[in-house]
Amino acid sequence: MAVRHFLTLLDFTPEELQQVIERAIELKRMQKARVPHVKFPNYVLGMIFEKASTRTRVSFEAGFAHFGGHAMFLSPRDTQLGRGEPIADSAKVISSMVDIVMIRTFGHDLIEEFAKHSSVPVINALTDKTHPCQLLADMQTYIEHRGSIKGKRVSWVGDGNNMCHSYINAASQFDFELMIACPEGYLPDAELIAANSDRVTLVNDPIAAVRQSDLVVTDTWASMGQEDEKKARIKAFEGYQVNDKLMSYANPDALFMHCLPAYRGMEIDEDTLNAPYSVVWDEAENRLHVQKALMEFLLEQ
Ligand code: CP
Ligand code: NVA
């Protein structure tokens, strides 16, 4: 059978995504009860990071240690990847020595190229286009707090970025309605919107987006690689902050999520992360559990 990869949420069926999340909930219980699950001793996870990370690195590395495996951090600064060795050559060599690979990079085409030449599963740990691992954690978190997300209304407020794109994919894979409020010039990919027009609605007004919403989500206004645009973006996103006032237009039991890192005074105010509706700390922790379930799924194919 061809090797399976997880480059976007669309690489798995809705049933497989559910299965991964159910297993994540079980692995979380086991981890908290200190039930050993050394399933992959002597296995090696290769972790290629071309961008910074806290949650992704710690969760993958800790998760693979729970499985009894070893996680190897690879930075382009000190590998030949940073000196222009072709992706295909790197993929062939690295995948001949490790059992599974995760990559965080800029261009989505890089992970597609790597996966094409890899003999082991490749996981997208964030590209400029998508961040599917974060969506697994977000969906697990919603399910744990509120049950099924099917048929619910989710609101994305802010930049039409990689996280927003993964929310669009999640809307179709998890069967929910998605309202997106972005300022002009910062909209998500038009083709992706068109392909999901039956369940995704674009608006400019954040209040219109969050009305009757069950989950409100935002992210930084300037993603990694957009540092030079920060000033212009802060201006363009004025009025797009998620705070108590905006949350008051959502359903009374609406939850708030943010993949983190967050910038207080910008996309959120000082109190948003610790407000009663916020589940961001569970959301961050669930990266650990759901990526363990994801790696187990891919390694057991
Ligand atoms: N949410 C997320 O991916 O965080 P890091 O950039 O810290 O990995
Ligand atoms: N959109 C953000 C997400 C960080 C986890 C970025 O790409 O920098």
Short mmCIF file of C-alpha atoms and ligand atoms in Angstrom, two decimals:
data_model
loop_
_atom_site.label_atom_id
_atom_site.label_comp_id
_atom_site.label_asym_id
_atom_site.label_seq_id
_atom_site.Cartn_x
_atom_site.Cartn_y
_atom_site.Cartn_z
CA MET A 1 0.00 0.00 0.00
CA ALA A 2 1.21 3.53 -0.79
CA VAL A 3 2.61 5.35 2.20
CA ARG A 4 0.06 7.69 3.85
CA HIS A 5 0.87 11.32 4.64
CA PHE A 6 -0.95 14.06 6.55
CA LEU A 7 -0.35 17.23 4.54
CA THR A 8 -3.88 18.63 4.88
CA LEU A 9 -7.07 17.52 6.63
CA LEU A 10 -8.27 16.32 3.21
CA ASP A 11 -5.70 13.48 3.24
CA PHE A 12 -7.90 11.63 5.76
CA THR A 13 -11.57 10.69 5.47
CA PRO A 14 -13.98 12.25 7.99
CA GLU A 15 -14.21 8.82 9.66
CA GLU A 16 -10.42 8.58 9.98
CA LEU A 17 -10.27 12.07 11.51
CA GLN A 18 -12.91 11.05 14.07
CA GLN A 19 -10.97 7.89 14.82
CA VAL A 20 -7.77 9.90 15.46
CA ILE A 21 -9.61 12.28 17.79
CA GLU A 22 -11.27 9.46 19.74
CA ARG A 23 -7.90 7.80 20.16
CA ALA A 24 -6.40 11.15 21.26
CA ILE A 25 -9.00 11.37 24.03
CA GLU A 26 -8.07 7.83 25.12
CA LEU A 27 -4.32 8.52 24.98
CA LYS A 28 -4.89 11.67 27.05
CA ARG A 29 -6.64 9.62 29.72
CA MET A 30 -3.83 7.06 29.67
CA GLN A 31 -1.13 9.72 29.89
CA LYS A 32 -2.83 11.39 32.87
CA ALA A 33 -3.18 8.01 34.62
CA ARG A 34 0.46 7.24 33.80
CA VAL A 35 -0.55 4.10 31.90
CA PRO A 36 2.54 3.21 29.83
CA HIS A 37 2.07 3.07 26.05
CA VAL A 38 5.56 2.33 24.78
CA LYS A 39 4.37 1.32 21.32
CA PHE A 40 7.26 2.43 19.14
CA PRO A 41 10.57 1.69 20.90
CA ASN A 42 13.60 2.22 18.64
CA TYR A 43 11.50 4.25 16.19
CA VAL A 44 12.79 7.66 15.15
CA LEU A 45 10.79 10.80 14.35
CA GLY A 46 12.58 13.36 12.16
CA MET A 47 11.44 16.92 12.94
CA ILE A 48 12.36 19.51 10.30
CA PHE A 49 11.77 23.08 11.47
CA GLU A 50 12.36 26.00 9.10
CA LYS A 51 10.30 28.28 11.37
CA ALA A 52 10.18 28.83 15.12
CA SER A 53 7.92 26.77 17.39
CA THR A 54 7.11 26.09 21.01
CA ARG A 55 3.96 23.95 21.05
CA THR A 56 4.68 21.92 17.93
CA ARG A 57 8.22 21.00 18.88
CA VAL A 58 7.43 20.18 22.51
CA SER A 59 4.30 18.19 21.69
CA PHE A 60 5.86 16.06 18.95
CA GLU A 61 9.06 15.45 20.92
CA ALA A 62 7.30 14.65 24.21
CA GLY A 63 4.68 12.53 22.43
CA PHE A 64 7.24 10.40 20.66
CA ALA A 65 9.13 9.94 23.94
CA HIS A 66 5.90 8.60 25.50
CA PHE A 67 5.87 6.01 22.72
CA GLY A 68 9.43 5.00 23.61
CA GLY A 69 10.84 6.47 20.41
CA HIS A 70 13.43 9.14 19.72
CA ALA A 71 12.69 12.51 18.15
CA MET A 72 15.45 14.24 16.16
CA PHE A 73 15.35 18.02 15.71
CA LEU A 74 16.65 19.12 12.30
CA SER A 75 17.16 22.78 11.52
CA PRO A 76 18.08 24.02 8.02
CA ARG A 77 20.75 26.10 9.77
CA ASP A 78 22.79 23.01 10.47
CA THR A 79 21.69 20.55 7.78
CA GLN A 80 22.37 20.57 4.03
CA LEU A 81 18.71 21.56 3.51
CA GLY A 82 19.77 25.10 4.33
CA ARG A 83 22.58 24.94 1.76
CA GLY A 84 20.37 24.06 -1.17
CA GLU A 85 20.48 20.24 -1.28
CA PRO A 86 17.42 19.28 -3.35
CA ILE A 87 14.29 18.38 -1.34
CA ALA A 88 13.93 15.10 -3.25
CA ASP A 89 17.46 14.01 -2.32
CA SER A 90 16.95 15.02 1.31
CA ALA A 91 13.61 13.19 1.47
CA LYS A 92 15.10 9.96 0.08
CA VAL A 93 18.01 10.02 2.50
CA ILE A 94 16.18 11.15 5.65
CA SER A 95 13.28 8.74 5.11
CA SER A 96 15.73 5.85 4.69
CA MET A 97 16.92 6.46 8.26
CA VAL A 98 13.83 7.49 10.24
CA ASP A 99 10.31 6.06 10.59
CA ILE A 100 8.19 9.20 10.33
CA VAL A 101 8.87 12.87 9.54
CA MET A 102 7.19 16.13 10.50
CA ILE A 103 7.98 19.37 8.69
CA ARG A 104 7.31 23.02 9.50
CA THR A 105 8.20 25.26 6.60
CA PHE A 106 7.16 28.18 4.39
CA GLY A 107 5.98 26.89 0.99
CA HIS A 108 3.41 24.12 0.94
CA ASP A 109 5.03 22.81 -2.26
CA LEU A 110 8.13 21.89 -0.21
CA ILE A 111 6.27 19.36 1.94
CA GLU A 112 4.46 18.01 -1.12
CA GLU A 113 7.80 17.49 -2.83
CA PHE A 114 9.29 15.92 0.31
CA ALA A 115 6.31 13.59 0.72
CA LYS A 116 6.51 12.54 -2.93
CA HIS A 117 10.04 11.23 -2.38
CA SER A 118 9.65 9.98 1.19
CA SER A 119 9.37 6.28 1.96
CA VAL A 120 7.83 7.06 5.38
CA PRO A 121 4.80 9.13 6.48
CA VAL A 122 5.17 12.92 6.38
CA ILE A 123 3.17 15.25 8.65
CA ASN A 124 2.54 18.93 7.91
CA ALA A 125 3.44 20.79 11.10
CA LEU A 126 2.52 24.17 9.49
CA THR A 127 3.14 25.75 6.13
CA ASP A 128 2.18 29.19 4.83
CA LYS A 129 -0.96 27.51 3.47
CA THR A 130 -2.29 25.25 6.22
CA HIS A 131 -1.86 24.02 9.82
CA PRO A 132 -3.83 20.76 9.98
CA CYS A 133 -2.33 19.41 13.24
CA GLN A 134 -3.68 22.47 15.05
CA LEU A 135 -7.15 21.75 13.69
CA LEU A 136 -7.03 18.21 15.06
CA ALA A 137 -6.33 19.71 18.49
CA ASP A 138 -9.06 22.34 18.08
CA MET A 139 -11.64 19.73 17.08
CA GLN A 140 -10.65 17.48 19.99
CA THR A 141 -11.00 20.43 22.35
CA TYR A 142 -14.45 21.39 21.07
CA ILE A 143 -15.66 17.77 21.32
CA GLU A 144 -14.33 17.43 24.88
CA HIS A 145 -16.10 20.60 26.00
CA ARG A 146 -19.30 20.59 23.97
CA GLY A 147 -19.68 17.26 22.12
CA SER A 148 -19.99 16.92 18.35
CA ILE A 149 -19.25 20.00 16.24
CA LYS A 150 -21.44 18.72 13.37
CA GLY A 151 -24.01 21.35 12.36
CA LYS A 152 -22.54 24.03 14.66
CA ARG A 153 -21.58 27.55 13.64
CA VAL A 154 -17.89 28.49 13.88
CA SER A 155 -16.55 32.03 13.36
CA TRP A 156 -13.10 32.95 12.17
CA VAL A 157 -12.17 36.57 12.92
CA GLY A 158 -8.95 38.11 11.56
CA ASP A 159 -6.41 37.10 8.95
CA GLY A 160 -7.34 34.73 6.10
CA ASN A 161 -4.13 32.80 6.81
CA ASN A 162 -2.94 29.20 7.13
CA MET A 163 -5.15 28.58 10.19
CA CYS A 164 -8.17 30.05 8.42
CA HIS A 165 -7.53 27.75 5.43
CA SER A 166 -7.42 24.74 7.72
CA TYR A 167 -10.69 25.87 9.31
CA ILE A 168 -12.24 25.89 5.82
CA ASN A 169 -11.05 22.30 5.27
CA ALA A 170 -12.33 21.38 8.73
CA ALA A 171 -15.77 22.81 7.94
CA SER A 172 -16.17 20.25 5.18
CA GLN A 173 -14.48 17.34 6.99
CA PHE A 174 -16.28 17.88 10.32
CA ASP A 175 -19.52 19.19 8.79
CA PHE A 176 -19.98 22.64 10.37
CA GLU A 177 -20.85 26.11 9.12
CA LEU A 178 -18.00 28.62 8.98
CA MET A 179 -18.38 32.42 9.08
CA ILE A 180 -15.20 34.31 8.20
CA ALA A 181 -14.62 38.00 8.94
CA CYS A 182 -11.46 39.43 7.36
CA PRO A 183 -10.55 42.94 6.25
CA GLU A 184 -10.25 43.59 2.50
CA GLY A 185 -6.86 42.54 1.23
CA TYR A 186 -6.46 39.80 3.85
CA LEU A 187 -9.01 37.28 2.61
CA PRO A 188 -8.42 33.53 2.48
CA ASP A 189 -7.66 31.72 -0.77
CA ALA A 190 -10.48 32.44 -3.25
CA GLU A 191 -10.45 28.96 -4.80
CA LEU A 192 -10.77 27.31 -1.39
CA ILE A 193 -13.70 29.59 -0.52
CA ALA A 194 -15.39 28.85 -3.86
CA ALA A 195 -14.96 25.10 -3.39
CA ASN A 196 -16.66 25.30 0.02
CA SER A 197 -19.26 27.96 -0.68
CA ASP A 198 -22.05 25.67 0.57
CA ARG A 199 -20.80 26.00 4.17
CA VAL A 200 -18.40 28.98 4.25
CA THR A 201 -19.56 32.62 4.29
CA LEU A 202 -17.23 35.62 3.98
CA VAL A 203 -18.16 38.90 5.68
CA ASN A 204 -16.24 42.05 6.62
CA ASP A 205 -17.98 42.74 9.92
CA PRO A 206 -16.74 40.67 12.91
CA ILE A 207 -20.08 41.15 14.72
CA ALA A 208 -21.97 39.69 11.75
CA ALA A 209 -19.54 36.76 11.78
CA VAL A 210 -19.91 35.86 15.45
CA ARG A 211 -23.70 36.13 15.80
CA GLN A 212 -25.20 32.77 16.82
CA SER A 213 -21.74 31.28 16.86
CA ASP A 214 -20.75 28.25 18.95
CA LEU A 215 -17.00 28.75 18.57
CA VAL A 216 -15.03 31.93 17.89
CA VAL A 217 -11.44 31.59 16.66
CA THR A 218 -8.69 34.05 15.85
CA ASP A 219 -4.93 34.07 15.28
CA THR A 220 -2.06 36.52 15.05
CA TRP A 221 -2.43 39.32 12.51
CA ALA A 222 1.14 38.81 11.29
CA SER A 223 2.21 35.22 10.76
CA MET A 224 5.77 33.94 10.70
CA GLY A 225 7.43 35.35 7.61
CA GLN A 226 5.25 38.49 7.61
CA GLU A 227 7.22 40.39 10.25
CA ASP A 228 7.91 43.28 7.82
CA GLU A 229 4.17 43.80 7.25
CA LYS A 230 3.37 44.08 10.94
CA LYS A 231 2.79 47.83 11.02
CA ALA A 232 0.46 47.85 8.00
CA ARG A 233 -1.38 44.83 9.33
CA ILE A 234 -2.04 46.35 12.75
CA LYS A 235 -3.70 49.24 10.94
CA ALA A 236 -5.71 47.04 8.57
CA PHE A 237 -7.00 44.79 11.36
CA GLU A 238 -8.28 47.57 13.59
CA GLY A 239 -11.73 46.54 14.86
CA TYR A 240 -11.01 42.82 14.46
CA GLN A 241 -10.00 42.19 18.08
CA VAL A 242 -11.74 39.35 19.92
CA ASN A 243 -12.74 40.59 23.39
CA ASP A 244 -15.69 40.40 25.82
CA LYS A 245 -17.73 42.79 23.70
CA LEU A 246 -17.35 40.77 20.51
CA MET A 247 -17.95 37.49 22.37
CA SER A 248 -21.21 38.93 23.76
CA TYR A 249 -22.71 38.65 20.25
CA ALA A 250 -21.95 34.91 20.07
CA ASN A 251 -24.13 32.20 21.67
CA PRO A 252 -23.99 32.29 25.50
CA ASP A 253 -22.09 28.98 25.66
CA ALA A 254 -19.73 29.83 22.78
CA LEU A 255 -16.09 28.86 23.21
CA PHE A 256 -13.01 30.83 22.20
CA MET A 257 -9.87 29.32 20.66
CA HIS A 258 -6.49 30.64 19.49
CA CYS A 259 -3.66 28.41 18.30
CA LEU A 260 -1.10 30.64 20.12
CA PRO A 261 1.24 32.44 20.32
CA ALA A 262 -1.16 35.33 21.01
CA TYR A 263 -0.54 39.06 21.01
CA ARG A 264 -2.46 40.89 23.73
CA GLY A 265 -3.70 44.29 22.68
CA MET A 266 -3.85 43.14 19.05
CA GLU A 267 -6.06 40.20 17.98
CA ILE A 268 -7.15 39.69 21.62
CA ASP A 269 -7.29 41.94 24.68
CA GLU A 270 -5.52 41.44 28.01
CA ASP A 271 -8.21 39.11 29.41
CA THR A 272 -9.38 37.04 26.43
CA LEU A 273 -7.11 34.03 26.96
CA ASN A 274 -8.21 33.56 30.57
CA ALA A 275 -11.89 34.50 30.13
CA PRO A 276 -14.51 31.86 31.07
CA TYR A 277 -15.22 31.15 27.39
CA SER A 278 -11.55 30.53 26.55
CA VAL A 279 -10.29 26.95 26.15
CA VAL A 280 -6.89 27.88 24.74
CA TRP A 281 -4.84 26.02 27.35
CA ASP A 282 -6.68 22.76 26.72
CA GLU A 283 -6.37 23.45 23.01
CA ALA A 284 -2.58 23.82 23.33
CA GLU A 285 -2.25 20.67 25.49
CA ASN A 286 -4.30 18.65 23.04
CA ARG A 287 -1.60 19.10 20.42
CA LEU A 288 0.32 16.49 22.42
CA HIS A 289 -2.45 13.92 22.59
CA VAL A 290 -3.86 14.27 19.09
CA GLN A 291 -0.47 14.20 17.35
CA LYS A 292 0.33 11.00 19.25
CA ALA A 293 -2.88 9.54 17.88
CA LEU A 294 -1.98 10.83 14.42
CA MET A 295 1.53 9.32 14.48
CA GLU A 296 0.16 6.01 15.78
CA PHE A 297 -2.41 5.97 12.98
CA LEU A 298 0.21 6.65 10.31
CA LEU A 299 2.73 4.17 11.74
CA GLU A 300 0.16 1.40 11.96
CA GLN A 301 -1.02 1.68 8.34
N1 CP B 1 0.18 26.73 17.64
C1 CP B 1 1.44 26.42 17.27
O1 CP B 1 1.66 25.74 16.27
O2 CP B 1 2.39 26.90 18.11
P1 CP B 1 3.97 26.89 17.90
O3 CP B 1 4.26 27.86 16.78
O4 CP B 1 4.53 27.32 19.21
O5 CP B 1 4.39 25.51 17.51
N1 NVA B 2 -0.62 31.83 11.58
C1 NVA B 2 0.47 31.62 12.49
C2 NVA B 2 0.26 30.38 13.28
C3 NVA B 2 1.33 30.09 14.31
C4 NVA B 2 1.15 28.80 15.02
C5 NVA B 2 1.78 31.58 11.73
O1 NVA B 2 1.82 30.98 10.65
O2 NVA B 2 2.76 32.17 12.19
#
